[in-house]
Amino acid sequence: MFLKDYIKDVYGAVSSLLKGMRMTGYYFTHHKEIITEQYPDNRETLKIADRFRGEVVLLHDENNEHACTGCSACEIACPNGTIKIINKFDISPEGKKKKAIDTFVYHLELCTMCNLCIEACPTDAIKMAQTFEHSVYDRSKLTKKLNNEGSKLREGIE
Amino acid sequence: MLSLENITRIIHEWLNSHFNPAIALDTEFVLVGVASITLFALLGLSLVWMERKVAAVMQIRLGPNRVGPKGIFQTTADTLKLLMKEGLVPDGADKFLFNLAPFIVMIVAMLILAPIAFAKNFQIWDINIGVLYLSAISSLSVIGILMAGWASNSKYSLLGAMRSGAQIVSYELSAGLSVLSIVVLTGSLSIKDIILSQQNGWWIFKAHIPALISFIIFIIAVTAETNRAPFDMAEAESELTAGFHTEYSGMRFALFFLAEYINIFIVCAIGATLFFGGWMPLHIGSWQAFNHIMDYIPSSIWFLGKTIGLIFLIMWFRWTFPRLRIDQLLNLEWKYLLPISMFNLLLTSLVAIMGWYF
């Protein structure tokens, strides 16, 4: 019985080691698997992983309209106060007051790319962009206003 | 035909015809020394580059590719950097031993070079106890490592050195036993005789199962003896910073680094000599035509090819397997490798006596 276990041990060890060597051997012979990006050289053809999170952006369509209702769900969801939504009230032709965003303030220097704001957004107005060249000479440049000048809420989004 | 054998003969004859034999012999000593130091430097540079490239591709990376084509001058640049760095000696260190240790490790590596046959009739020293000499000298390197660990007066160095001591002393046994099985088959301790006995086929094919088992044990044991991953407990970056050479910097560190790669080359050369016929071309029994074609490839190419193949195998191990814990390491040796290699030695003896090999 002891001898059987002993041989089984040796066999199991050898076969699992060979399995590992087959994996690395496969990578050694298949150079197309190499995932290194030679970054500054291949800036134009750079391929970034789909789930990479670079910064939060507010999506605008061609009519300069966005989907942000100013509900502040992202601001509440943010764990370290990266987002600040400043609201204003538009007065519609019928004389009704309507809430809209005045400024969507985003502090890139505070953001940890945790993705909680994107998940909290009820209208999918914001998303994570894949840009990553964020270095600037002045810290104040990292505080961004996400909504474009003169943009407004898209029709039909409540 | 230009071969290493002819070059040495021409030099030898020229020296003897122009000077008296004593001066000629001394000149040859110096030439051999210079040649082996040059070989060491070239080996160090090329093997480090090879290691980095192999590691990179196995980990789906590119590896060094900036200095020179495919990064082949990367290691030269690194060595130049190390040459210019200051070699610090810690205050609490034993200065004499601390400075001596890297040289001991290097000298041991150089000594093992003596009986290795690099090509047909191209050997520094053909002694009739070549294999015994090899196994005796190769265990000396642990003294250099222990010396470095003790003299550094640092906890990491000492722990690394102690581990290395335990490891080399244990694995020396199974390495020796697996080498013995080839000695049993050949009936000679001389490297030259061992190679010549593989005229009609390499031992790993001729002596089938026992040779295969002893080759596997040999390659595991020498990986451990050279302190390479998965047995790199003496260095163990993640546990002991750099193990026995934590306190070393500059050229002294480079010597340790170089010695590691020289040792890999040497143990692979020994493995190639014992199991794959050294410089002997691939011969299959009595296939005369095939054997003649194989003889056209120079013997030095055969030797280097086999050695680099084995070096690649050891690098493959390093970049695949996780590091063993010290108790697992000793378990592997004393509970598995040693009994198996003892049993294998018996089996080999049986095969040799009954003539069950080709």
Coordinates of C-alpha atoms in Angstrom, one line a residue:
Chain A
M1 CA 0.0 0.0 0.0
F2 CA 2.8 2.4 0.9
L3 CA 4.6 1.6 -2.3
K4 CA 1.5 2.3 -4.3
D5 CA 1.0 5.7 -2.7
Y6 CA 4.7 6.5 -3.2
I7 CA 4.6 5.7 -6.9
K8 CA 1.4 7.6 -7.3
D9 CA 3.1 10.6 -5.7
V10 CA 6.0 10.5 -8.0
Y11 CA 3.7 10.0 -11.0
G12 CA 1.4 12.9 -10.0
A13 CA 4.4 15.2 -9.4
V14 CA 6.0 14.4 -12.7
S15 CA 2.8 14.7 -14.7
S16 CA 1.8 18.1 -13.2
L17 CA 5.3 19.5 -13.7
L18 CA 5.2 18.3 -17.4
K19 CA 1.8 20.1 -17.7
G20 CA 3.4 23.3 -16.6
M21 CA 6.3 22.9 -18.9
R22 CA 4.0 22.3 -21.8
M23 CA 2.3 25.6 -21.1
T24 CA 5.6 27.6 -21.1
G25 CA 6.9 25.6 -24.0
Y26 CA 3.8 26.6 -25.9
Y27 CA 4.5 30.2 -25.2
F28 CA 8.1 29.8 -26.1
T29 CA 7.3 28.4 -29.5
H30 CA 4.3 30.8 -30.3
H31 CA 5.7 34.3 -30.4
K32 CA 2.4 35.7 -31.5
E33 CA 1.1 35.3 -27.9
I34 CA 3.5 38.1 -26.8
I35 CA 1.4 40.8 -25.3
T36 CA 4.1 43.5 -24.7
E37 CA 3.2 46.9 -26.2
Q38 CA 6.3 48.9 -27.1
Y39 CA 4.4 52.1 -26.1
P40 CA 6.0 55.3 -27.3
D41 CA 7.0 53.6 -30.6
N42 CA 3.5 52.2 -31.4
R43 CA 1.4 55.1 -30.2
E44 CA -0.8 54.9 -33.3
T45 CA -1.5 51.2 -33.2
L46 CA -1.6 50.8 -29.5
K47 CA -4.0 48.2 -28.3
I48 CA -5.4 48.7 -24.9
A49 CA -7.3 46.0 -23.0
D50 CA -11.1 46.5 -23.2
R51 CA -11.7 46.8 -19.5
F52 CA -8.9 49.3 -19.0
R53 CA -10.1 52.4 -17.1
G54 CA -8.4 55.6 -17.8
E55 CA -10.7 58.4 -16.8
V56 CA -14.4 59.2 -16.5
V57 CA -16.0 61.0 -19.5
L58 CA -19.5 62.3 -20.0
L59 CA -20.8 61.1 -23.4
H60 CA -22.0 63.7 -25.8
D61 CA -23.7 63.0 -29.1
E62 CA -23.4 65.0 -32.4
N63 CA -26.1 67.5 -31.3
N64 CA -24.0 68.3 -28.2
E65 CA -26.5 66.6 -26.0
H66 CA -25.8 64.3 -23.1
A67 CA -27.8 62.0 -20.9
C68 CA -26.9 63.4 -17.5
T69 CA -30.0 64.5 -15.5
G70 CA -28.0 65.8 -12.6
C71 CA -29.4 63.3 -10.2
S72 CA -26.0 63.1 -8.3
A73 CA -26.1 59.4 -7.9
C74 CA -22.5 59.2 -9.1
E75 CA -21.5 61.9 -6.6
I76 CA -23.0 59.9 -3.8
A77 CA -21.5 56.6 -5.0
C78 CA -18.0 58.0 -5.3
P79 CA -16.0 56.9 -2.2
N80 CA -13.5 59.7 -2.3
G81 CA -15.3 62.8 -3.5
T82 CA -14.0 62.9 -7.0
I83 CA -17.2 64.1 -8.6
K84 CA -19.1 67.2 -7.8
I85 CA -22.3 68.0 -9.7
I86 CA -23.5 71.6 -9.7
N87 CA -27.1 71.9 -10.8
K88 CA -29.1 74.8 -12.2
F89 CA -32.8 75.1 -13.1
D90 CA -33.9 75.7 -16.6
I91 CA -37.3 77.3 -17.1
S92 CA -39.2 75.7 -19.9
P93 CA -41.6 77.7 -22.2
E94 CA -44.5 76.6 -20.1
G95 CA -43.0 78.2 -17.1
K96 CA -42.0 74.9 -15.4
K97 CA -38.7 74.6 -13.7
K98 CA -36.5 71.7 -14.9
K99 CA -33.4 70.5 -13.2
A100 CA -30.2 70.3 -15.4
I101 CA -26.5 70.2 -14.8
D102 CA -24.5 73.4 -14.8
T103 CA -21.1 71.9 -14.2
F104 CA -20.0 68.3 -13.9
V105 CA -16.8 68.6 -11.9
Y106 CA -14.4 65.7 -12.0
H107 CA -11.1 65.6 -10.0
L108 CA -8.9 63.2 -11.9
E109 CA -6.2 63.5 -9.3
L110 CA -8.5 62.0 -6.7
C111 CA -10.0 59.3 -8.9
T112 CA -9.1 55.7 -8.2
M113 CA -10.9 54.3 -11.3
C114 CA -13.1 52.1 -9.1
N115 CA -16.0 52.3 -11.6
L116 CA -18.7 52.8 -8.9
C117 CA -20.0 56.0 -10.5
I118 CA -20.5 54.3 -13.8
E119 CA -22.5 51.6 -12.1
A120 CA -24.5 54.1 -10.1
C121 CA -25.6 56.1 -13.2
P122 CA -29.2 55.4 -14.0
T123 CA -29.0 56.9 -17.5
D124 CA -25.6 55.6 -18.6
A125 CA -24.5 59.1 -19.1
I126 CA -20.9 58.6 -18.1
K127 CA -18.3 55.9 -18.9
M128 CA -14.7 55.0 -18.5
A129 CA -12.4 56.1 -21.3
Q130 CA -9.2 54.4 -22.3
T131 CA -7.0 57.4 -22.4
F132 CA -4.0 57.2 -20.1
E133 CA -1.6 60.0 -20.9
H134 CA -2.7 62.2 -18.1
S135 CA 0.5 63.9 -17.0
V136 CA 0.3 67.7 -16.8
Y137 CA 2.6 70.3 -15.3
D138 CA 0.0 71.9 -13.1
R139 CA -2.3 70.1 -10.7
S140 CA -5.2 72.4 -11.3
K141 CA -5.4 71.0 -14.9
L142 CA -6.5 67.7 -13.5
T143 CA -9.8 69.2 -12.2
K144 CA -12.0 68.8 -15.2
K145 CA -15.4 70.0 -16.3
L146 CA -16.9 67.1 -18.1
N147 CA -20.0 68.7 -19.8
N148 CA -19.2 70.6 -23.0
E149 CA -19.9 74.3 -23.3
G150 CA -23.6 74.8 -24.2
S151 CA -24.6 71.2 -24.0
K152 CA -28.0 70.1 -22.8
L153 CA -29.9 67.1 -21.7
R154 CA -31.1 64.8 -24.5
E155 CA -34.9 64.8 -25.1
G156 CA -36.8 62.0 -23.4
I157 CA -34.4 61.2 -20.7
E158 CA -35.9 61.6 -17.2
Chain B
M1 CA 40.7 21.2 -42.0
L2 CA 40.4 23.9 -39.4
S3 CA 39.3 22.4 -36.2
L4 CA 40.0 23.1 -32.5
E5 CA 42.2 20.0 -32.4
N6 CA 44.4 21.3 -35.3
I7 CA 44.7 24.8 -33.9
T8 CA 46.0 23.5 -30.6
R9 CA 48.4 21.2 -32.4
I10 CA 49.7 23.9 -34.7
I11 CA 50.3 26.2 -31.6
H12 CA 51.9 23.4 -29.7
E13 CA 54.3 22.5 -32.6
W14 CA 55.2 26.2 -33.3
L15 CA 56.0 26.9 -29.6
N16 CA 58.1 23.7 -29.4
S17 CA 60.1 24.5 -32.5
H18 CA 60.9 28.1 -31.5
F19 CA 61.4 27.8 -27.7
N20 CA 62.7 25.2 -25.3
P21 CA 60.0 22.8 -24.0
A22 CA 59.8 24.4 -20.5
I23 CA 59.0 27.8 -21.9
A24 CA 56.6 26.3 -24.4
L25 CA 54.8 24.5 -21.6
D26 CA 54.6 27.7 -19.5
T27 CA 53.3 29.7 -22.5
E28 CA 50.7 27.0 -23.1
F29 CA 49.6 27.3 -19.4
V30 CA 49.1 31.0 -19.9
L31 CA 47.3 30.6 -23.2
V32 CA 44.9 28.1 -21.6
G33 CA 44.3 30.4 -18.7
V34 CA 43.6 33.4 -21.0
A35 CA 41.4 31.2 -23.2
S36 CA 39.3 29.9 -20.3
I37 CA 38.9 33.4 -18.8
T38 CA 37.8 34.7 -22.3
L39 CA 35.4 31.7 -22.5
F40 CA 34.0 32.6 -19.1
A41 CA 33.4 36.2 -20.0
L42 CA 31.7 35.3 -23.3
L43 CA 29.6 32.6 -21.6
G44 CA 28.6 35.0 -18.9
L45 CA 27.5 37.6 -21.4
S46 CA 25.7 35.2 -23.7
L47 CA 24.0 33.0 -21.1
V48 CA 22.6 36.0 -19.2
W49 CA 21.2 37.4 -22.5
M50 CA 19.8 33.9 -23.4
E51 CA 18.3 33.6 -19.9
R52 CA 16.6 36.9 -20.2
K53 CA 15.3 36.2 -23.7
V54 CA 14.0 32.8 -22.8
A55 CA 12.4 34.1 -19.6
A56 CA 10.7 36.9 -21.5
V57 CA 9.2 34.7 -24.2
M58 CA 8.0 32.2 -21.7
Q59 CA 6.3 34.9 -19.8
I60 CA 4.8 36.4 -23.0
R61 CA 7.1 39.4 -22.9
L62 CA 9.7 40.7 -25.4
G63 CA 12.8 40.9 -23.2
P64 CA 15.8 43.1 -23.8
N65 CA 15.5 44.7 -27.3
R66 CA 17.0 48.1 -27.1
V67 CA 20.8 47.8 -26.9
G68 CA 21.9 46.3 -30.2
P69 CA 19.9 44.0 -32.5
K70 CA 17.5 41.9 -30.3
G71 CA 19.3 43.4 -27.3
I72 CA 22.4 41.3 -27.5
F73 CA 24.6 44.1 -26.1
Q74 CA 22.3 44.5 -23.1
T75 CA 24.5 42.3 -20.9
T76 CA 27.7 44.1 -22.0
A77 CA 26.1 47.3 -21.0
D78 CA 25.1 45.8 -17.6
T79 CA 28.6 44.5 -17.0
L80 CA 30.1 47.9 -17.8
K81 CA 27.8 49.4 -15.3
L82 CA 28.8 46.8 -12.7
L83 CA 32.5 47.5 -13.4
M84 CA 32.1 51.1 -12.7
K85 CA 30.1 50.7 -9.5
E86 CA 31.7 51.0 -6.2
G87 CA 32.3 47.7 -4.4
L88 CA 31.0 48.3 -0.9
V89 CA 32.3 46.3 2.1
P90 CA 29.9 46.5 5.1
D91 CA 31.4 47.8 8.4
G92 CA 30.6 44.7 10.3
A93 CA 31.9 42.3 7.7
D94 CA 34.9 40.1 8.0
K95 CA 36.9 42.0 5.3
F96 CA 39.3 39.3 4.3
L97 CA 36.7 36.5 3.9
F98 CA 34.2 38.9 2.3
N99 CA 36.7 39.8 -0.4
L100 CA 37.9 36.2 -0.8
A101 CA 34.5 34.5 -1.2
P102 CA 33.7 35.6 -4.8
F103 CA 37.1 34.5 -5.9
I104 CA 36.8 31.1 -4.3
V105 CA 33.5 30.6 -6.2
M106 CA 35.1 31.7 -9.5
I107 CA 38.2 29.6 -9.0
V108 CA 36.1 26.5 -8.2
A109 CA 34.1 27.1 -11.4
M110 CA 37.4 27.4 -13.4
L111 CA 38.8 24.2 -11.8
I112 CA 35.9 22.1 -13.0
L113 CA 36.7 23.2 -16.6
A114 CA 39.9 21.2 -16.6
P115 CA 38.7 17.7 -17.6
I116 CA 35.8 18.8 -19.9
A117 CA 36.2 17.8 -23.5
F118 CA 35.1 20.6 -25.7
A119 CA 35.8 18.9 -29.0
K120 CA 37.5 15.9 -30.4
N121 CA 40.9 15.7 -28.7
F122 CA 40.4 19.1 -27.3
Q123 CA 40.6 18.9 -23.5
I124 CA 42.6 20.9 -21.0
W125 CA 43.6 17.9 -18.9
D126 CA 42.7 14.3 -19.6
I127 CA 42.9 12.7 -16.2
N128 CA 41.8 9.1 -15.7
I129 CA 39.6 10.0 -12.7
G130 CA 37.8 12.8 -14.6
V131 CA 34.3 12.1 -13.2
L132 CA 35.6 11.7 -9.6
Y133 CA 37.5 15.0 -10.0
L134 CA 34.3 16.7 -11.3
S135 CA 32.1 15.6 -8.4
A136 CA 34.9 16.4 -5.9
I137 CA 35.5 19.9 -7.1
S138 CA 31.9 20.9 -7.8
S139 CA 31.0 20.5 -4.1
L140 CA 33.7 22.9 -3.2
S141 CA 31.7 25.9 -4.4
V142 CA 29.5 25.6 -1.3
I143 CA 32.6 26.8 0.7
G144 CA 32.6 30.0 -1.2
I145 CA 28.9 30.5 -0.6
L146 CA 29.1 29.7 3.1
M147 CA 32.1 32.1 3.3
A148 CA 30.2 34.9 1.7
G149 CA 27.2 34.3 3.9
W150 CA 29.2 34.2 7.1
A151 CA 31.5 37.1 6.3
S152 CA 28.7 39.4 5.3
N153 CA 27.5 39.5 8.9
S154 CA 23.9 39.8 7.7
K155 CA 20.9 37.7 8.6
Y156 CA 19.8 37.2 5.1
S157 CA 23.2 36.2 3.9
L158 CA 23.7 33.8 6.7
L159 CA 20.3 32.1 6.1
G160 CA 20.9 31.9 2.4
A161 CA 24.3 30.4 2.9
M162 CA 23.0 27.8 5.4
R163 CA 20.2 26.8 3.1
S164 CA 22.7 26.5 0.3
G165 CA 24.9 24.4 2.4
A166 CA 22.1 21.9 3.3
Q167 CA 21.0 21.9 -0.3
I168 CA 24.3 21.2 -2.0
V169 CA 25.4 18.6 0.6
S170 CA 22.1 16.7 0.1
Y171 CA 21.9 16.9 -3.7
E172 CA 25.6 16.0 -4.1
L173 CA 24.5 12.4 -3.2
S174 CA 22.0 11.8 -5.9
A175 CA 24.0 13.7 -8.5
G176 CA 27.0 11.4 -7.6
L177 CA 24.8 8.3 -7.8
S178 CA 23.3 9.2 -11.1
V179 CA 26.8 9.9 -12.6
L180 CA 27.9 6.6 -11.1
S181 CA 25.4 4.7 -13.2
I182 CA 27.1 5.9 -16.4
V183 CA 30.5 5.0 -14.9
V184 CA 29.2 1.5 -14.2
L185 CA 28.1 1.2 -17.8
T186 CA 31.4 2.5 -19.2
G187 CA 33.7 0.9 -16.7
S188 CA 35.9 4.0 -16.7
L189 CA 36.2 7.3 -14.8
S190 CA 37.9 9.1 -17.6
I191 CA 35.9 11.6 -19.5
K192 CA 37.6 10.6 -22.8
D193 CA 36.8 6.9 -22.3
I194 CA 33.2 7.8 -21.5
I195 CA 32.8 9.7 -24.7
L196 CA 34.6 7.1 -26.8
S197 CA 32.3 4.4 -25.4
Q198 CA 29.3 6.3 -27.0
Q199 CA 30.7 5.8 -30.5
N200 CA 27.8 3.6 -31.5
G201 CA 25.1 5.6 -29.8
W202 CA 24.6 7.9 -26.8
W203 CA 24.2 6.3 -23.4
I204 CA 20.7 7.8 -23.0
F205 CA 19.6 5.7 -26.0
K206 CA 21.9 2.7 -25.5
A207 CA 21.1 2.1 -21.9
H208 CA 17.4 3.0 -22.2
I209 CA 15.4 3.0 -18.9
P210 CA 18.2 3.2 -16.3
A211 CA 20.0 5.9 -18.2
L212 CA 16.8 7.9 -18.6
I213 CA 16.0 7.7 -14.9
S214 CA 19.6 8.7 -13.9
F215 CA 19.5 11.5 -16.4
I216 CA 16.3 12.9 -14.9
I217 CA 17.8 12.6 -11.4
F218 CA 21.0 14.2 -12.6
I219 CA 19.2 17.2 -14.1
I220 CA 17.2 17.7 -11.0
A221 CA 20.2 17.4 -8.7
V222 CA 22.4 19.7 -10.7
T223 CA 19.6 22.3 -10.9
A224 CA 19.7 22.2 -7.1
E225 CA 23.5 22.2 -6.9
T226 CA 23.7 25.4 -9.0
N227 CA 21.1 27.1 -6.8
R228 CA 18.7 27.7 -9.7
A229 CA 15.0 28.0 -9.4
P230 CA 13.0 26.0 -8.4
F231 CA 15.7 25.3 -5.9
D232 CA 17.0 28.9 -5.5
M233 CA 16.6 28.9 -1.8
A234 CA 20.1 30.3 -1.3
E235 CA 19.0 33.5 -3.1
A236 CA 15.2 33.5 -2.7
E237 CA 14.6 37.1 -3.7
S238 CA 11.2 37.2 -2.2
E239 CA 12.3 35.9 1.2
L240 CA 16.0 36.8 1.7
T241 CA 16.5 39.8 -0.6
A242 CA 19.4 38.2 -2.5
G243 CA 20.5 35.4 -0.1
F244 CA 24.2 34.9 0.3
H245 CA 25.2 37.8 -1.9
T246 CA 22.9 40.4 -0.3
E247 CA 25.8 42.6 0.8
Y248 CA 27.8 42.4 -2.3
S249 CA 27.9 45.1 -5.0
G250 CA 29.9 46.1 -8.0
M251 CA 32.4 43.7 -9.4
R252 CA 32.2 41.2 -6.5
F253 CA 28.5 40.8 -7.1
A254 CA 29.3 40.4 -10.8
L255 CA 31.7 37.5 -10.0
F256 CA 28.9 35.7 -8.1
F257 CA 26.5 36.3 -10.9
L258 CA 29.0 35.1 -13.5
A259 CA 29.9 32.0 -11.4
E260 CA 26.2 31.0 -11.4
Y261 CA 26.1 31.0 -15.2
I262 CA 29.5 29.3 -15.5
N263 CA 28.3 26.6 -13.2
I264 CA 25.2 26.1 -15.2
F265 CA 27.3 25.7 -18.3
I266 CA 29.7 23.3 -16.6
V267 CA 27.0 21.0 -15.2
C268 CA 25.2 21.0 -18.5
A269 CA 28.5 20.2 -20.2
I270 CA 28.9 17.3 -17.8
G271 CA 25.4 16.1 -18.5
A272 CA 26.0 16.3 -22.2
T273 CA 29.2 14.4 -21.9
L274 CA 27.8 11.6 -19.7
F275 CA 24.4 11.1 -21.3
F276 CA 24.6 12.6 -24.8
G277 CA 28.1 11.7 -25.8
G278 CA 29.9 15.0 -25.4
W279 CA 31.4 15.9 -28.8
M280 CA 30.4 12.5 -30.3
P281 CA 28.1 13.0 -33.3
L282 CA 24.7 11.2 -33.3
H283 CA 25.6 7.7 -34.3
I284 CA 23.0 4.9 -34.7
G285 CA 24.5 1.5 -34.4
S286 CA 25.7 0.2 -37.7
W287 CA 24.1 2.7 -40.1
Q288 CA 27.3 3.6 -41.8
A289 CA 26.0 6.2 -44.3
F290 CA 24.0 8.0 -41.6
N291 CA 27.0 8.0 -39.2
H292 CA 29.3 9.4 -42.0
I293 CA 26.9 12.3 -42.7
M294 CA 26.8 13.1 -39.0
D295 CA 30.6 13.1 -38.8
Y296 CA 30.7 16.1 -41.2
I297 CA 29.3 18.4 -38.5
P298 CA 32.3 19.5 -36.4
S299 CA 32.6 18.0 -33.0
S300 CA 32.7 21.3 -31.2
I301 CA 29.3 22.2 -32.7
W302 CA 27.9 18.9 -31.4
F303 CA 29.3 19.6 -27.9
L304 CA 28.0 23.2 -27.8
G305 CA 24.6 22.3 -29.2
K306 CA 24.0 19.6 -26.7
T307 CA 25.2 21.8 -23.8
I308 CA 23.0 24.7 -24.9
G309 CA 20.1 22.3 -25.2
L310 CA 20.5 21.2 -21.6
I311 CA 21.0 24.8 -20.5
F312 CA 17.7 25.6 -22.2
L313 CA 16.1 22.8 -20.4
I314 CA 17.3 24.1 -17.0
M315 CA 16.1 27.6 -18.0
W316 CA 12.8 26.1 -18.9
F317 CA 12.6 24.6 -15.4
R318 CA 13.4 28.0 -13.9
W319 CA 10.6 29.9 -15.6
T320 CA 8.0 27.2 -15.1
F321 CA 8.3 25.7 -11.6
P322 CA 7.5 27.5 -8.3
R323 CA 10.2 27.6 -5.6
L324 CA 10.3 24.7 -3.1
R325 CA 10.2 25.3 0.6
I326 CA 13.3 24.1 2.5
D327 CA 11.6 21.1 4.0
Q328 CA 10.0 20.1 0.7
L329 CA 13.5 20.4 -0.9
L330 CA 15.0 18.1 1.6
N331 CA 12.0 15.7 1.4
L332 CA 12.4 15.5 -2.3
E333 CA 16.1 14.6 -2.0
W334 CA 16.1 12.2 1.0
K335 CA 12.7 10.5 0.4
Y336 CA 12.5 10.4 -3.3
L337 CA 15.6 11.1 -5.3
L338 CA 18.1 9.2 -3.1
P339 CA 16.1 5.9 -2.9
I340 CA 15.2 6.1 -6.5
S341 CA 18.8 6.7 -7.6
M342 CA 20.1 3.9 -5.3
F343 CA 17.6 1.5 -6.8
N344 CA 18.5 2.8 -10.3
L345 CA 22.2 2.1 -9.6
L346 CA 21.3 -1.5 -8.8
L347 CA 19.3 -1.7 -12.0
T348 CA 22.1 -0.2 -14.0
S349 CA 24.6 -2.7 -12.5
L350 CA 22.2 -5.5 -13.5
V351 CA 21.9 -4.1 -17.0
A352 CA 25.6 -3.7 -17.3
I353 CA 26.4 -7.2 -16.0
M354 CA 23.8 -8.9 -18.1
G355 CA 24.7 -6.9 -21.1
W356 CA 21.1 -5.7 -21.6
Y357 CA 22.1 -2.6 -23.4
F358 CA 22.8 -2.0 -27.1

